[in-house]
Amino acid sequence: MIDWYKKVVFENYANFNGRARRSEYWWFTLAHVIIVTILTLLDNGLGLTFGSGNSGILKTIYSLLIFIPSMAVAVRRLHDVGKSGWLLLILYGTAIVFGAVMFASAFATGMGGIDYGAAFIIPLLGIFAIGIWMLILFFTEGDRGPNKYGPDPKGVGEEINEIGME
């Protein structure tokens, strides 16, 4: 797990080209979740939180540092199933629209609350549906053989040999 994490963060920090196997993506994601959990506990335990949420200084710094590699591995994972990395913009675009609608709704009600009408529910359902679709893509086995984004990372086994897994 640590080897996959290091491969994503250090060797492929901003590499948006090529393909990422399911194992590369999911081992990175597991390590990322564990690190975020530990940093959240440290932030809370050391009193390093700020704002009204569960935000902490350590977790915020880590999240900013890991943003680009996490996007890059997600794009490469989409490439492995033959999809464009630009599909991530659909998810982020919908989330931005949802945030704008929430802000406008809160502003229209005098910042006293949010109107949970159709303007709130429809973008939320869009984010949920697109998120499920992305999750399915991330779990889908990659294309066998080369595709337009590069050679099959499973085909030669070079990636596994690079980190000493075989």
PDB file of C-alpha atoms in Angstrom:
ATOM      1  CA  MET A   1       0.000   0.000   0.000  1.00  0.00           C
ATOM      2  CA  ILE A   2       2.738   2.461   0.921  1.00  0.00           C
ATOM      3  CA  ASP A   3       4.611   1.671  -2.291  1.00  0.00           C
ATOM      4  CA  TRP A   4       1.555   2.509  -4.418  1.00  0.00           C
ATOM      5  CA  TYR A   5       1.030   5.713  -2.412  1.00  0.00           C
ATOM      6  CA  LYS A   6       4.649   6.779  -2.931  1.00  0.00           C
ATOM      7  CA  LYS A   7       4.405   5.952  -6.632  1.00  0.00           C
ATOM      8  CA  VAL A   8       1.371   8.233  -7.043  1.00  0.00           C
ATOM      9  CA  VAL A   9       2.633  11.087  -4.864  1.00  0.00           C
ATOM     10  CA  PHE A  10       6.332  11.192  -5.647  1.00  0.00           C
ATOM     11  CA  GLU A  11       6.848   9.538  -9.038  1.00  0.00           C
ATOM     12  CA  ASN A  12       3.629  10.694 -10.723  1.00  0.00           C
ATOM     13  CA  TYR A  13       2.880  13.895  -8.786  1.00  0.00           C
ATOM     14  CA  ALA A  14       1.347  15.779 -11.728  1.00  0.00           C
ATOM     15  CA  ASN A  15       1.299  13.049 -14.366  1.00  0.00           C
ATOM     16  CA  PHE A  16      -2.079  13.230 -16.112  1.00  0.00           C
ATOM     17  CA  ASN A  17      -0.955  11.025 -19.010  1.00  0.00           C
ATOM     18  CA  GLY A  18      -1.158   7.273 -19.279  1.00  0.00           C
ATOM     19  CA  ARG A  19      -3.216   4.809 -17.322  1.00  0.00           C
ATOM     20  CA  ALA A  20      -3.571   3.776 -13.683  1.00  0.00           C
ATOM     21  CA  ARG A  21      -4.599   0.302 -12.616  1.00  0.00           C
ATOM     22  CA  ARG A  22      -7.392  -0.234 -10.127  1.00  0.00           C
ATOM     23  CA  SER A  23      -4.849  -1.334  -7.551  1.00  0.00           C
ATOM     24  CA  GLU A  24      -2.815   1.868  -7.960  1.00  0.00           C
ATOM     25  CA  TYR A  25      -5.916   4.040  -7.525  1.00  0.00           C
ATOM     26  CA  TRP A  26      -7.499   2.133  -4.627  1.00  0.00           C
ATOM     27  CA  TRP A  27      -4.294   1.552  -2.622  1.00  0.00           C
ATOM     28  CA  PHE A  28      -3.537   5.264  -2.953  1.00  0.00           C
ATOM     29  CA  THR A  29      -7.100   6.092  -1.865  1.00  0.00           C
ATOM     30  CA  LEU A  30      -6.896   3.787   1.166  1.00  0.00           C
ATOM     31  CA  ALA A  31      -3.576   5.298   2.280  1.00  0.00           C
ATOM     32  CA  HIS A  32      -5.010   8.788   1.727  1.00  0.00           C
ATOM     33  CA  VAL A  33      -8.069   8.042   3.897  1.00  0.00           C
ATOM     34  CA  ILE A  34      -5.867   6.631   6.669  1.00  0.00           C
ATOM     35  CA  ILE A  35      -3.591   9.702   6.584  1.00  0.00           C
ATOM     36  CA  VAL A  36      -6.564  12.112   6.617  1.00  0.00           C
ATOM     37  CA  THR A  37      -8.069  10.233   9.581  1.00  0.00           C
ATOM     38  CA  ILE A  38      -4.809  10.413  11.540  1.00  0.00           C
ATOM     39  CA  LEU A  39      -4.346  14.102  10.723  1.00  0.00           C
ATOM     40  CA  THR A  40      -7.928  14.863  11.764  1.00  0.00           C
ATOM     41  CA  LEU A  41      -7.359  13.129  15.098  1.00  0.00           C
ATOM     42  CA  LEU A  42      -4.101  15.059  15.566  1.00  0.00           C
ATOM     43  CA  ASP A  43      -5.769  18.368  14.671  1.00  0.00           C
ATOM     44  CA  ASN A  44      -8.585  17.711  17.136  1.00  0.00           C
ATOM     45  CA  GLY A  45      -6.274  16.411  19.855  1.00  0.00           C
ATOM     46  CA  LEU A  46      -3.838  19.298  19.574  1.00  0.00           C
ATOM     47  CA  GLY A  47      -6.553  21.939  19.239  1.00  0.00           C
ATOM     48  CA  LEU A  48      -5.488  22.895  15.714  1.00  0.00           C
ATOM     49  CA  THR A  49      -9.028  23.108  14.360  1.00  0.00           C
ATOM     50  CA  PHE A  50     -10.609  26.213  12.937  1.00  0.00           C
ATOM     51  CA  GLY A  51     -13.966  27.273  11.549  1.00  0.00           C
ATOM     52  CA  SER A  52     -17.247  25.613  12.318  1.00  0.00           C
ATOM     53  CA  GLY A  53     -16.430  22.255  10.762  1.00  0.00           C
ATOM     54  CA  ASN A  54     -13.871  19.563  11.274  1.00  0.00           C
ATOM     55  CA  SER A  55     -11.143  21.579   9.569  1.00  0.00           C
ATOM     56  CA  GLY A  56      -7.666  21.459  10.987  1.00  0.00           C
ATOM     57  CA  ILE A  57      -4.364  22.995  10.041  1.00  0.00           C
ATOM     58  CA  LEU A  58      -2.517  19.710   9.420  1.00  0.00           C
ATOM     59  CA  LYS A  59      -5.340  18.191   7.378  1.00  0.00           C
ATOM     60  CA  THR A  60      -5.745  21.382   5.342  1.00  0.00           C
ATOM     61  CA  ILE A  61      -2.034  21.580   4.490  1.00  0.00           C
ATOM     62  CA  TYR A  62      -1.993  17.884   3.560  1.00  0.00           C
ATOM     63  CA  SER A  63      -5.126  18.266   1.415  1.00  0.00           C
ATOM     64  CA  LEU A  64      -3.582  21.145  -0.521  1.00  0.00           C
ATOM     65  CA  LEU A  65      -0.366  19.184  -1.108  1.00  0.00           C
ATOM     66  CA  ILE A  66      -2.156  16.011  -2.219  1.00  0.00           C
ATOM     67  CA  PHE A  67      -4.798  17.667  -4.438  1.00  0.00           C
ATOM     68  CA  ILE A  68      -2.810  17.467  -7.694  1.00  0.00           C
ATOM     69  CA  PRO A  69      -1.623  13.843  -7.289  1.00  0.00           C
ATOM     70  CA  SER A  70      -5.136  12.704  -6.353  1.00  0.00           C
ATOM     71  CA  MET A  71      -6.566  14.408  -9.451  1.00  0.00           C
ATOM     72  CA  ALA A  72      -3.796  12.931 -11.607  1.00  0.00           C
ATOM     73  CA  VAL A  73      -4.381   9.358 -10.440  1.00  0.00           C
ATOM     74  CA  ALA A  74      -8.148   9.782 -10.939  1.00  0.00           C
ATOM     75  CA  VAL A  75      -7.577  11.017 -14.500  1.00  0.00           C
ATOM     76  CA  ARG A  76      -5.207   8.121 -15.223  1.00  0.00           C
ATOM     77  CA  ARG A  77      -7.774   5.705 -13.751  1.00  0.00           C
ATOM     78  CA  LEU A  78     -10.423   7.065 -16.122  1.00  0.00           C
ATOM     79  CA  HIS A  79      -7.932   6.681 -18.972  1.00  0.00           C
ATOM     80  CA  ASP A  80      -7.541   2.999 -18.063  1.00  0.00           C
ATOM     81  CA  VAL A  81     -11.234   2.412 -18.746  1.00  0.00           C
ATOM     82  CA  GLY A  82     -11.052   4.384 -21.988  1.00  0.00           C
ATOM     83  CA  LYS A  83     -12.686   7.574 -20.682  1.00  0.00           C
ATOM     84  CA  SER A  84     -11.407  11.124 -20.826  1.00  0.00           C
ATOM     85  CA  GLY A  85     -10.100  12.701 -17.647  1.00  0.00           C
ATOM     86  CA  TRP A  86     -12.226  15.722 -18.488  1.00  0.00           C
ATOM     87  CA  LEU A  87     -15.187  13.742 -17.122  1.00  0.00           C
ATOM     88  CA  LEU A  88     -14.038  14.804 -13.668  1.00  0.00           C
ATOM     89  CA  LEU A  89     -15.099  18.324 -14.647  1.00  0.00           C
ATOM     90  CA  ILE A  90     -18.684  17.107 -14.815  1.00  0.00           C
ATOM     91  CA  LEU A  91     -18.523  16.077 -11.176  1.00  0.00           C
ATOM     92  CA  TYR A  92     -16.720  19.230 -10.047  1.00  0.00           C
ATOM     93  CA  GLY A  93     -18.877  21.465 -12.242  1.00  0.00           C
ATOM     94  CA  THR A  94     -22.043  20.025 -10.751  1.00  0.00           C
ATOM     95  CA  ALA A  95     -20.633  20.507  -7.246  1.00  0.00           C
ATOM     96  CA  ILE A  96     -19.802  24.141  -8.026  1.00  0.00           C
ATOM     97  CA  VAL A  97     -23.316  24.736  -9.377  1.00  0.00           C
ATOM     98  CA  PHE A  98     -24.735  23.114  -6.249  1.00  0.00           C
ATOM     99  CA  GLY A  99     -22.603  25.376  -4.043  1.00  0.00           C
ATOM    100  CA  ALA A 100     -23.701  28.443  -5.999  1.00  0.00           C
ATOM    101  CA  VAL A 101     -27.361  27.444  -5.651  1.00  0.00           C
ATOM    102  CA  MET A 102     -26.940  26.901  -1.917  1.00  0.00           C
ATOM    103  CA  PHE A 103     -25.256  30.287  -1.542  1.00  0.00           C
ATOM    104  CA  ALA A 104     -27.939  32.038  -3.606  1.00  0.00           C
ATOM    105  CA  SER A 105     -30.674  30.316  -1.622  1.00  0.00           C
ATOM    106  CA  ALA A 106     -29.101  31.290   1.696  1.00  0.00           C
ATOM    107  CA  PHE A 107     -28.622  34.856   0.433  1.00  0.00           C
ATOM    108  CA  ALA A 108     -32.236  35.073  -0.768  1.00  0.00           C
ATOM    109  CA  THR A 109     -33.556  33.965   2.610  1.00  0.00           C
ATOM    110  CA  GLY A 110     -31.465  36.562   4.417  1.00  0.00           C
ATOM    111  CA  MET A 111     -28.669  34.123   5.343  1.00  0.00           C
ATOM    112  CA  GLY A 112     -31.109  32.635   7.815  1.00  0.00           C
ATOM    113  CA  GLY A 113     -31.351  29.286   6.136  1.00  0.00           C
ATOM    114  CA  ILE A 114     -31.511  27.379   2.908  1.00  0.00           C
ATOM    115  CA  ASP A 115     -34.666  26.785   0.908  1.00  0.00           C
ATOM    116  CA  TYR A 116     -34.742  23.019   0.332  1.00  0.00           C
ATOM    117  CA  GLY A 117     -36.810  23.247  -2.843  1.00  0.00           C
ATOM    118  CA  ALA A 118     -36.137  21.940  -6.318  1.00  0.00           C
ATOM    119  CA  ALA A 119     -33.210  24.331  -6.747  1.00  0.00           C
ATOM    120  CA  PHE A 120     -31.510  22.483  -3.891  1.00  0.00           C
ATOM    121  CA  ILE A 121     -32.609  18.900  -4.600  1.00  0.00           C
ATOM    122  CA  ILE A 122     -31.915  18.723  -8.359  1.00  0.00           C
ATOM    123  CA  PRO A 123     -28.189  19.623  -8.188  1.00  0.00           C
ATOM    124  CA  LEU A 124     -27.803  17.344  -5.153  1.00  0.00           C
ATOM    125  CA  LEU A 125     -29.313  14.438  -7.108  1.00  0.00           C
ATOM    126  CA  GLY A 126     -27.021  15.293 -10.035  1.00  0.00           C
ATOM    127  CA  ILE A 127     -23.944  15.164  -7.828  1.00  0.00           C
ATOM    128  CA  PHE A 128     -25.111  11.867  -6.315  1.00  0.00           C
ATOM    129  CA  ALA A 129     -25.795  10.262  -9.723  1.00  0.00           C
ATOM    130  CA  ILE A 130     -22.505  11.436 -11.243  1.00  0.00           C
ATOM    131  CA  GLY A 131     -20.637  10.309  -8.124  1.00  0.00           C
ATOM    132  CA  ILE A 132     -22.126   6.802  -8.386  1.00  0.00           C
ATOM    133  CA  TRP A 133     -21.234   6.675 -12.088  1.00  0.00           C
ATOM    134  CA  MET A 134     -17.629   7.736 -11.345  1.00  0.00           C
ATOM    135  CA  LEU A 135     -17.397   5.134  -8.589  1.00  0.00           C
ATOM    136  CA  ILE A 136     -18.532   2.455 -11.030  1.00  0.00           C
ATOM    137  CA  LEU A 137     -15.877   3.610 -13.521  1.00  0.00           C
ATOM    138  CA  PHE A 138     -13.180   3.510 -10.833  1.00  0.00           C
ATOM    139  CA  PHE A 139     -14.175  -0.088  -9.957  1.00  0.00           C
ATOM    140  CA  THR A 140     -14.354  -1.212 -13.597  1.00  0.00           C
ATOM    141  CA  GLU A 141     -11.502  -3.297 -14.948  1.00  0.00           C
ATOM    142  CA  GLY A 142      -9.334  -1.374 -17.398  1.00  0.00           C
ATOM    143  CA  ASP A 143      -9.287  -1.947 -21.128  1.00  0.00           C
ATOM    144  CA  ARG A 144      -7.255  -4.968 -22.116  1.00  0.00           C
ATOM    145  CA  GLY A 145      -4.357  -4.066 -24.335  1.00  0.00           C
ATOM    146  CA  PRO A 146      -3.429  -0.577 -25.408  1.00  0.00           C
ATOM    147  CA  ASN A 147      -6.040   2.147 -25.779  1.00  0.00           C
ATOM    148  CA  LYS A 148      -5.756   5.751 -26.966  1.00  0.00           C
ATOM    149  CA  TYR A 149      -4.305   6.767 -23.577  1.00  0.00           C
ATOM    150  CA  GLY A 150      -1.423   4.311 -23.547  1.00  0.00           C
ATOM    151  CA  PRO A 151      -0.384   0.694 -23.116  1.00  0.00           C
ATOM    152  CA  ASP A 152      -2.145  -1.663 -20.734  1.00  0.00           C
ATOM    153  CA  PRO A 153      -0.419  -1.293 -17.345  1.00  0.00           C
ATOM    154  CA  LYS A 154      -1.232  -4.939 -16.598  1.00  0.00           C
ATOM    155  CA  GLY A 155       0.090  -6.232 -19.907  1.00  0.00           C
ATOM    156  CA  VAL A 156       3.812  -6.014 -19.329  1.00  0.00           C
ATOM    157  CA  GLY A 157       3.831  -5.945 -15.542  1.00  0.00           C
ATOM    158  CA  GLU A 158       6.434  -3.165 -15.493  1.00  0.00           C
ATOM    159  CA  GLU A 159       4.584  -1.107 -12.871  1.00  0.00           C
ATOM    160  CA  ILE A 160       4.419  -3.995 -10.450  1.00  0.00           C
ATOM    161  CA  ASN A 161       8.077  -4.828 -10.965  1.00  0.00           C
ATOM    162  CA  GLU A 162       9.030  -1.165 -10.441  1.00  0.00           C
ATOM    163  CA  ILE A 163       7.797  -1.212  -6.875  1.00  0.00           C
ATOM    164  CA  GLY A 164       8.925  -4.745  -6.096  1.00  0.00           C
ATOM    165  CA  MET A 165       5.494  -6.384  -5.976  1.00  0.00           C
ATOM    166  CA  GLU A 166       6.595  -9.400  -8.025  1.00  0.00           C
TER     167      GLU A 166
END
